GROMACS .gro file of C-alpha atoms in nm:
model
  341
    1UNK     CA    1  -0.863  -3.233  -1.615
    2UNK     CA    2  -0.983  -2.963  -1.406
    3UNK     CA    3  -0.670  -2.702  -1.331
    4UNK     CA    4  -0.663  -2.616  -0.906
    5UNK     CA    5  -0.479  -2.380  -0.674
    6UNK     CA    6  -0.506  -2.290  -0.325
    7UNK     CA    7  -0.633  -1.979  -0.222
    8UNK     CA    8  -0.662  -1.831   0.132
    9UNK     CA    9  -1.059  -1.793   0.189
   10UNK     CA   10  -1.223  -1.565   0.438
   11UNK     CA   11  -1.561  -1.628   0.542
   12UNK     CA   12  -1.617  -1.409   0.772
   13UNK     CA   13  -1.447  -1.241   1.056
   14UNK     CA   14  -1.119  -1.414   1.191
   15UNK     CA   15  -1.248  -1.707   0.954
   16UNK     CA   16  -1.016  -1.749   0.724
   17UNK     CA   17  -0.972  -2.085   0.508
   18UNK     CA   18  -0.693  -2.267   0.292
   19UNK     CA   19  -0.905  -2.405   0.011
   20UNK     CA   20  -0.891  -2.545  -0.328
   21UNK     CA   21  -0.999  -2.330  -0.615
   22UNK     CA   22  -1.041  -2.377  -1.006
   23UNK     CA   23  -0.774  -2.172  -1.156
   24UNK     CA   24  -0.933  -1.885  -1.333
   25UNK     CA   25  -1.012  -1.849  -1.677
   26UNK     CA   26  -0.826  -1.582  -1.888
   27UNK     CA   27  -1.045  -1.338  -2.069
   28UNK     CA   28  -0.933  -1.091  -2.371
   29UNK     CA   29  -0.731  -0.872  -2.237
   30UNK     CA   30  -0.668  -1.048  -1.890
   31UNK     CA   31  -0.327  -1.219  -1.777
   32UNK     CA   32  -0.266  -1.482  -1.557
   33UNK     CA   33  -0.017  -1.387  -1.275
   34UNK     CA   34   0.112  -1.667  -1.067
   35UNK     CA   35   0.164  -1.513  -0.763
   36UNK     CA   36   0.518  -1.533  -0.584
   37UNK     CA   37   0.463  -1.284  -0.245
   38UNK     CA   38   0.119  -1.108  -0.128
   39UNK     CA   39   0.162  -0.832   0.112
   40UNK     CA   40  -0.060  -0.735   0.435
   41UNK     CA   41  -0.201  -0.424   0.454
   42UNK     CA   42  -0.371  -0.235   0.733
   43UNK     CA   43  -0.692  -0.311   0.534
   44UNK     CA   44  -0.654  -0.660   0.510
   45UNK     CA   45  -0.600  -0.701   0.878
   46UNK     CA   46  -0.976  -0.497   0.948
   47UNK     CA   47  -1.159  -0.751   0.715
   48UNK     CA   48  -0.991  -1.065   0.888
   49UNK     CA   49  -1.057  -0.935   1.250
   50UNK     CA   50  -1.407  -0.777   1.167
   51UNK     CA   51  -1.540  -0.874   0.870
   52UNK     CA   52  -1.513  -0.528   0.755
   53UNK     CA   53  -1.336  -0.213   0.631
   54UNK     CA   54  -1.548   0.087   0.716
   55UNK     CA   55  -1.845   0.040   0.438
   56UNK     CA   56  -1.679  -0.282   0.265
   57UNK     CA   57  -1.843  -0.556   0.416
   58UNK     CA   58  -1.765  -0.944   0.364
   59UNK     CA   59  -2.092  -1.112   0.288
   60UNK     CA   60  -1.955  -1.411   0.112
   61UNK     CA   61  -1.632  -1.601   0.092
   62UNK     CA   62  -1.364  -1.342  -0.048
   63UNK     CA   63  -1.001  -1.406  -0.120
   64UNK     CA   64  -0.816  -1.126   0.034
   65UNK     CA   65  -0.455  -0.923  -0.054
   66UNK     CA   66  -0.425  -0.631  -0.285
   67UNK     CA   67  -0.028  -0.586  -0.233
   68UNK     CA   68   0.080  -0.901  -0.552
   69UNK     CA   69   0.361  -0.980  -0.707
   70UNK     CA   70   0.401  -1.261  -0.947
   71UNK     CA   71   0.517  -1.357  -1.279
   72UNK     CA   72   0.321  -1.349  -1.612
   73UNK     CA   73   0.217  -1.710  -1.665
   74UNK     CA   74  -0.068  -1.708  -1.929
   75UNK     CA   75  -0.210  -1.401  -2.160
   76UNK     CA   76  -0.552  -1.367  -2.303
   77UNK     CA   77  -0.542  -1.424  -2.702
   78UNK     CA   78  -0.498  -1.037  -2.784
   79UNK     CA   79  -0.247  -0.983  -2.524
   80UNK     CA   80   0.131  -0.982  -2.631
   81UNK     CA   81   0.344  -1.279  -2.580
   82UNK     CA   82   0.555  -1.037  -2.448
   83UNK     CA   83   0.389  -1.035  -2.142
   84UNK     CA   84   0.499  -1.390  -2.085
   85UNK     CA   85   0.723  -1.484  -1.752
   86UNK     CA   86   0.738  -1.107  -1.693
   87UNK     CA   87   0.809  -1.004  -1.339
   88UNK     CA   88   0.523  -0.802  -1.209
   89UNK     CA   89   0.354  -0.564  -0.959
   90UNK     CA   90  -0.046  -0.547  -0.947
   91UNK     CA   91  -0.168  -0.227  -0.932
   92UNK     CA   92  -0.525  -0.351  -0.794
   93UNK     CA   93  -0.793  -0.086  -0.815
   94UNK     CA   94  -0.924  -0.156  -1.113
   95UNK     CA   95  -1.159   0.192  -1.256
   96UNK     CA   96  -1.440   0.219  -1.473
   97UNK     CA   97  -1.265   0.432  -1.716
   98UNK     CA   98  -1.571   0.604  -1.816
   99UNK     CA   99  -1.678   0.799  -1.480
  100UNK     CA  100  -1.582   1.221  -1.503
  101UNK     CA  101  -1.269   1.139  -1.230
  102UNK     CA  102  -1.148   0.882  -1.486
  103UNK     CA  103  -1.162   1.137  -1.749
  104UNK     CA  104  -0.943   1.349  -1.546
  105UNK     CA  105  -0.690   1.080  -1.456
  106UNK     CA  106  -0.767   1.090  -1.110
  107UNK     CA  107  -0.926   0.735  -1.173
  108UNK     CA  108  -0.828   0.650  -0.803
  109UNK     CA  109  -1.149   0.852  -0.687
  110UNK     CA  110  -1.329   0.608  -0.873
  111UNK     CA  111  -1.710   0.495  -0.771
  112UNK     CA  112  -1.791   0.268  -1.035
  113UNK     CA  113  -1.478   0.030  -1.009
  114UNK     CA  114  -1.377  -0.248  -0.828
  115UNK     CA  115  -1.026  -0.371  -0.636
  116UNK     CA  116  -0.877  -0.681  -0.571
  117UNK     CA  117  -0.911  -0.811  -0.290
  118UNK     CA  118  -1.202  -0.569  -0.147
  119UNK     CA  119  -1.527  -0.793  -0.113
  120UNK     CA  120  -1.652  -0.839  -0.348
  121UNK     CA  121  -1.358  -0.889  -0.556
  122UNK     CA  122  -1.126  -1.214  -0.487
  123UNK     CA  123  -0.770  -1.028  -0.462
  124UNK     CA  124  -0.404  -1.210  -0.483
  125UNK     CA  125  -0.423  -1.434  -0.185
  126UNK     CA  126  -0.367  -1.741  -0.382
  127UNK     CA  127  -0.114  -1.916  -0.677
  128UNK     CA  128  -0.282  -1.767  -0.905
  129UNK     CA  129  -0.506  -1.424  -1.003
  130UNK     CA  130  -0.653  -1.342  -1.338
  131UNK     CA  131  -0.558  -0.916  -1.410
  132UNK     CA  132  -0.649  -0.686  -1.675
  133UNK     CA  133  -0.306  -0.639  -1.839
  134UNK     CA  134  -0.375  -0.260  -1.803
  135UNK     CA  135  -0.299  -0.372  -1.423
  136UNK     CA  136   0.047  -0.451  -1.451
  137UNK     CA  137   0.361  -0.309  -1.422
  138UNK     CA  138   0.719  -0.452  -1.517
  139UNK     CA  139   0.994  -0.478  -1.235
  140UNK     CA  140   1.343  -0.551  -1.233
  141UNK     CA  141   1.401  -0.923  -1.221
  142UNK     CA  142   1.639  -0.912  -0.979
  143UNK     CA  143   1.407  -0.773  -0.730
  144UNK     CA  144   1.351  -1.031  -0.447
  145UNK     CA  145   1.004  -1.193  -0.512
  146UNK     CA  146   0.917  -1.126  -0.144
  147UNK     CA  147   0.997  -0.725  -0.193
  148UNK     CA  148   0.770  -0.695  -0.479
  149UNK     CA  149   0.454  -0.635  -0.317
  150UNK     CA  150   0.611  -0.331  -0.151
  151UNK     CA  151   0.568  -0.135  -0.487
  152UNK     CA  152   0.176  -0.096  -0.403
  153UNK     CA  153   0.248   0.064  -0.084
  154UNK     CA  154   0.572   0.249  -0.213
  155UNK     CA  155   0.303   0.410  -0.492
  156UNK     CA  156   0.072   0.534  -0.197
  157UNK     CA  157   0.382   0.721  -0.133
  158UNK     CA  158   0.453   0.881  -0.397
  159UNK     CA  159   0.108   0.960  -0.463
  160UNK     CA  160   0.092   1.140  -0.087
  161UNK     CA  161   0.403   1.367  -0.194
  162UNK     CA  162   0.237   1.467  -0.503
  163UNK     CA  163  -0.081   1.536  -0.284
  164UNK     CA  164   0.127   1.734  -0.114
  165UNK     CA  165   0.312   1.962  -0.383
  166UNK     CA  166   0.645   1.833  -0.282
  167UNK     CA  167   0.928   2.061  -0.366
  168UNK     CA  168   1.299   1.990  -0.364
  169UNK     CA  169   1.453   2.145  -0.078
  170UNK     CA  170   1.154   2.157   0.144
  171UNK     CA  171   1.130   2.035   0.469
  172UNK     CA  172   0.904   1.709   0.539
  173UNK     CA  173   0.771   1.559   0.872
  174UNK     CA  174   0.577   1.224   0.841
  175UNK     CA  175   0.431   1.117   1.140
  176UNK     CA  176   0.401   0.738   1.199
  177UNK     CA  177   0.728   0.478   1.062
  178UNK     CA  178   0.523   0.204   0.952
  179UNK     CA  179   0.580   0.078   0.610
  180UNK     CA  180   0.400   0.367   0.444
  181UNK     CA  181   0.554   0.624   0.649
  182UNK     CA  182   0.924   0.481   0.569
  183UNK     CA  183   0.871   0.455   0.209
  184UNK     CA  184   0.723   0.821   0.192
  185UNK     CA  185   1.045   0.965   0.381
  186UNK     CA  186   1.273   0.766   0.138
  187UNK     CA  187   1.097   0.874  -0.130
  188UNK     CA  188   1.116   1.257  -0.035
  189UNK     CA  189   1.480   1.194   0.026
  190UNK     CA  190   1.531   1.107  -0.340
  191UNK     CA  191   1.329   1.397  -0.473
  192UNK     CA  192   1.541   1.631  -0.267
  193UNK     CA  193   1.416   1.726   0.065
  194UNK     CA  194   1.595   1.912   0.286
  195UNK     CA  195   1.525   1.822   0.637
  196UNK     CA  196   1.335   1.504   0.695
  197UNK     CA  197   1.164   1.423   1.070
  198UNK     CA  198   0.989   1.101   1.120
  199UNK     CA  199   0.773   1.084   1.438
  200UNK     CA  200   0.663   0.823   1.609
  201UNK     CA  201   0.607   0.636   1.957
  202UNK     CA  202   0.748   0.303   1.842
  203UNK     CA  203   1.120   0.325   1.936
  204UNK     CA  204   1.168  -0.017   1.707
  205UNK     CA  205   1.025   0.161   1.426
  206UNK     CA  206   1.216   0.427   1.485
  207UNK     CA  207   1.549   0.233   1.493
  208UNK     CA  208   1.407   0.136   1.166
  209UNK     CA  209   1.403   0.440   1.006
  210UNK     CA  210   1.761   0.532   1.118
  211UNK     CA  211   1.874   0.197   0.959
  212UNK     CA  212   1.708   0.326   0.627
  213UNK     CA  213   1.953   0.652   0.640
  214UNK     CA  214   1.657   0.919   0.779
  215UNK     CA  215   1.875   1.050   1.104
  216UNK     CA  216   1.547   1.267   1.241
  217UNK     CA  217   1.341   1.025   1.381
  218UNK     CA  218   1.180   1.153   1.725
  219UNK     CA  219   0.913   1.098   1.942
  220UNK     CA  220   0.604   1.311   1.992
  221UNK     CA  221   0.734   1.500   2.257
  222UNK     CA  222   1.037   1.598   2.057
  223UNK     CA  223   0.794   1.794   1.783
  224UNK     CA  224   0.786   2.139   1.956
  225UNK     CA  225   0.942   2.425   1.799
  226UNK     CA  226   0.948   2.230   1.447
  227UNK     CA  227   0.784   2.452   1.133
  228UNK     CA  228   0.835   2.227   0.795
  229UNK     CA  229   0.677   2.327   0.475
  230UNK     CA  230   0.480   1.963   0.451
  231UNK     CA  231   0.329   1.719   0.635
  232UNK     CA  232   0.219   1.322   0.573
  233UNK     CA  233  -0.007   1.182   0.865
  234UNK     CA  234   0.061   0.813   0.817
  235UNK     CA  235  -0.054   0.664   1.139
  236UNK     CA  236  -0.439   0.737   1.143
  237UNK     CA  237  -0.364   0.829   1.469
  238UNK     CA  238  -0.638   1.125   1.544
  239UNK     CA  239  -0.462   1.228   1.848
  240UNK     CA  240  -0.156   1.288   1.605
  241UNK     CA  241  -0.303   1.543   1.430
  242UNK     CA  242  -0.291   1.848   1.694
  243UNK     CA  243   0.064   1.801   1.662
  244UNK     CA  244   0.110   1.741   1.331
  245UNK     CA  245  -0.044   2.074   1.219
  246UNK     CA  246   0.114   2.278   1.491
  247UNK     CA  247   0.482   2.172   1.329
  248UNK     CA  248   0.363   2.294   0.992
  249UNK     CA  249   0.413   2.590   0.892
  250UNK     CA  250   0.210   2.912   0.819
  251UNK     CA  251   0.105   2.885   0.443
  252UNK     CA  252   0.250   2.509   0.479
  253UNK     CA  253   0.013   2.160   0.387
  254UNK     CA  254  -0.056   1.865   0.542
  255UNK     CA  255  -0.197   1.552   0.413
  256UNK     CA  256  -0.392   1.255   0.542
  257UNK     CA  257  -0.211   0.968   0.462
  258UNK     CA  258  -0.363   0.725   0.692
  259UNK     CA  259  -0.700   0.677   0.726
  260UNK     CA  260  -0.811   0.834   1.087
  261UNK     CA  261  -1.130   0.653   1.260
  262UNK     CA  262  -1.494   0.827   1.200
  263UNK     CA  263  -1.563   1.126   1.428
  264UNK     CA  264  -1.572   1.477   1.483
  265UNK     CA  265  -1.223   1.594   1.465
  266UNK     CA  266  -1.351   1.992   1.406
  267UNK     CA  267  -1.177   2.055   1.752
  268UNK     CA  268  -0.889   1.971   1.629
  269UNK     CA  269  -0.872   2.219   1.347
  270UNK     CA  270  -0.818   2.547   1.474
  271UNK     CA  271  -0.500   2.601   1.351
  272UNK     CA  272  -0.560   2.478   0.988
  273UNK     CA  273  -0.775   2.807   0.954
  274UNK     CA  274  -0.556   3.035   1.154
  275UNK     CA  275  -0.256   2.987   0.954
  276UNK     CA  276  -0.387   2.935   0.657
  277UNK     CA  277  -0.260   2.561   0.658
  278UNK     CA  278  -0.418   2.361   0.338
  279UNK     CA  279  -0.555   1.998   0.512
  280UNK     CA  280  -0.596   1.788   0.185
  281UNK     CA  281  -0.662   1.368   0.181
  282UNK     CA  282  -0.508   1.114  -0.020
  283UNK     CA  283  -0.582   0.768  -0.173
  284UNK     CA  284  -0.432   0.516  -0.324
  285UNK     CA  285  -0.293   0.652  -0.639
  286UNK     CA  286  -0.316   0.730  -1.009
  287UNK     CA  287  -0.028   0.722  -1.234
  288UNK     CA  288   0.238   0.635  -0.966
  289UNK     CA  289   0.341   0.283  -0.990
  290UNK     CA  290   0.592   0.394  -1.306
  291UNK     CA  291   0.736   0.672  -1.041
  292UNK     CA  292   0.753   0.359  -0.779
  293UNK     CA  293   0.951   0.094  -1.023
  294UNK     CA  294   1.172   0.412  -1.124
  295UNK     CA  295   1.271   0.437  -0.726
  296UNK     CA  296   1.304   0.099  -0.655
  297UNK     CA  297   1.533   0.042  -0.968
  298UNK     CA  298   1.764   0.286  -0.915
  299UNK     CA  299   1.811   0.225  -0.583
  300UNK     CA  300   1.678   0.534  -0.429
  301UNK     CA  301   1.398   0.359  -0.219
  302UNK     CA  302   1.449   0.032  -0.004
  303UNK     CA  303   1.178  -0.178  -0.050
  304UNK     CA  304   1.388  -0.520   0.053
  305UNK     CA  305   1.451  -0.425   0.428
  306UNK     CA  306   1.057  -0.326   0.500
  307UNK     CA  307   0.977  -0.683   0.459
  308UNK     CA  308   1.044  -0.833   0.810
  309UNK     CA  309   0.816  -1.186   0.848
  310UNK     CA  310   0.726  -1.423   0.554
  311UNK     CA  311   0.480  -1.690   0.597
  312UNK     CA  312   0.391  -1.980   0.332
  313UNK     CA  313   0.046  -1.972   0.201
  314UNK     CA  314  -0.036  -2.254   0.386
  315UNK     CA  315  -0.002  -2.068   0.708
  316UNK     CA  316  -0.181  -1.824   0.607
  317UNK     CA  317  -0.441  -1.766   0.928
  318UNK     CA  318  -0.035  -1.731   1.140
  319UNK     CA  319   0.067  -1.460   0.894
  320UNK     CA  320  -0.263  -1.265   1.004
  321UNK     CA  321  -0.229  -1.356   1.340
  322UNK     CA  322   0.163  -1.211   1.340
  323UNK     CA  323   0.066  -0.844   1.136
  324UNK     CA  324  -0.213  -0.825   1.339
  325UNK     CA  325   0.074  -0.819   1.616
  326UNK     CA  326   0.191  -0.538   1.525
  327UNK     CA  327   0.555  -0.706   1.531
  328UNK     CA  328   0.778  -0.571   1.289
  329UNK     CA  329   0.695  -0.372   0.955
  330UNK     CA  330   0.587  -0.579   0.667
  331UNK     CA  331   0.468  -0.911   0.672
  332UNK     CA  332   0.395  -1.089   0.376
  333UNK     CA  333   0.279  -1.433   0.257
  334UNK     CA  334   0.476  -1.649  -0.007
  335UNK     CA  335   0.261  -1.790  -0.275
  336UNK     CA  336   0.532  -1.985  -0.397
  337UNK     CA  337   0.450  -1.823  -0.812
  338UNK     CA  338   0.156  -2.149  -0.767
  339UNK     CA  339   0.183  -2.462  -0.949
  340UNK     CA  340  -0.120  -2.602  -1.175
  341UNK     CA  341  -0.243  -2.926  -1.088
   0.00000   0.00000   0.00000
């Protein structure tokens, strides 16, 4: 008898399907995860509402999510039993291995690769996803399934403040308290920051980050006179940026955590070349989920609290309809860890 699961389908833009899928197979090397929570990223969201994310277009049905956690249910035959009802994060872009920023280790600047849940590529969306076991990473067990897809986001993080050259006892503004921007200001907390400021014009989100311990969280307005030695855009708010490099120091850097819309934003960049300011990018990550799990574990970084609406899988098109909102911080969908039929 044919093995099923449901999956979450989209088909196009704002199209998005509850279906029954055959279970995939498990290749050499592969694992079967059965997915417990799925979380919604900013990405997601473009590809349900247009069809698209910048050059990623969907051109045939594509199960979405890239932010899975799940449980080890099946391994390929030269994959350790060990693996075996493990608790897991996905770490979803998968790399050619071969390419010259692969043989560097910065295999997230990867051309050749793929990602879950980036059309082509069916991501976590479902009970079930078949993952290279190079993919996965261990997590505490006591971790609530629902806070586990928070890791993916929580390693953008750390990979931004390693972007950035992160010091102890620096000072850090990160402008925009969405999940991303929360997790990075925890995360510089841990590794020592002096003085953290989170901006934003989202008094909730603010609250927010006051509830998480980070005291300094201000509106725009409240940004003049500041100097810090780094700076995380996480908003991909252009308009952000005047300010953001005006409260950075001479000599300071600033990176581009979220991802700004296409245009010319030379205007804006006067002061990157009078004070010497270094404007550097970031994304995803290489080599951070271990960094991640070592937050979350010791109980540096909240991941738990971020997650703020939970939808079954079978409501899937409401738990778009909710993030796309704007409502709240994380919302993620509960895949129930699947169940074979």
């Amino acid at each position: 008898m044919t093995r099923t699961m449901r999956a979450a389908v989209l088909h196009g833009a704002k199209d998005l399907r509850v279906e029954n899928r055959d279970i995939p197979p498990v290749a050499p090397g592969e694992a079967l995860v059965a997915v417990g929570s799925v979380g919604l990223c900013g990405s997601d969201l473009h590809y349900y509402l247009d069809g698209r994310n910048g050059g990623n277009v969907v051109r045939s049905p594509v199960v979405l999510g890239h932010e899975i956690g799940g449980t080890v249910a099946e391994v390929g035959p030269d994959v350790p039993n060990s693996w075996l009802r493990a608790t897991v994060v996905v770490e979803p872009a998968m790399p050619c291995r071969t390419c010259a920023a692969c043989a560097i280790g910065r295999y997230n600047l990867c051309d050749r690769g793929a990602c879950l849940g980036s059309p082509p590529t069916d991501g976590g969306l479902a009970d079930y996803v078949t993952v290279p076991v190079t993919q996965l990473h261990r997590v505490p067990d006591t971790l609530p399934a629902q806070a586990v897809p928070v890791l993916e986001p929580l390693a953008v993080a750390v990979h931004a403040l390693r972007r950035a050259e992160f010091a102890p006892g620096e000072s850090v503004l990160i402008t925009g308290a969405g999940p991303v921007g929360l997790l990075v200001a925890q995360a510089a907390r841990a590794w020592g920051a002096r003085e953290i400021t989170v901006c934003d014009v989202d008094t909730a989100r603010l609250e927010a980050c006051r509830t998480l311990g980070i005291e300094r969280a201000v509106e725009p307005a409240e940004l003049g006179g500041l100097r810090v030695d780094r700076s995380l855009e996480c908003s991909g708010a252009s308009a952000a940026l005047p300010g953001v490099l005006a409260a950075t120091r001479p000599g300071g850097r600033v990176v581009l955590v979220g991802t700004m819309p296409a245009g010319d934003i030379a205007a804006r960049l006067g002061l990157v070349q009078r004070y010497e300011v270094d404007l550097v990018g970031t994304f995803r990550y290489a080599a951070s989920f271990s960094a991640a799990v070592d937050l979350v574990e010791r109980g540096a970084v909240d991941v738990t609290s971020l997650v703020t609406a939970s939808f079954p899988l079978h409501e899937a098109e409401a738990a778009f309809s909710h993030a796309v909102s704007m409502a709240g911080l994380k919302t993620v969908v509960d895949c129930g860890q699947g169940t074979a039929s």
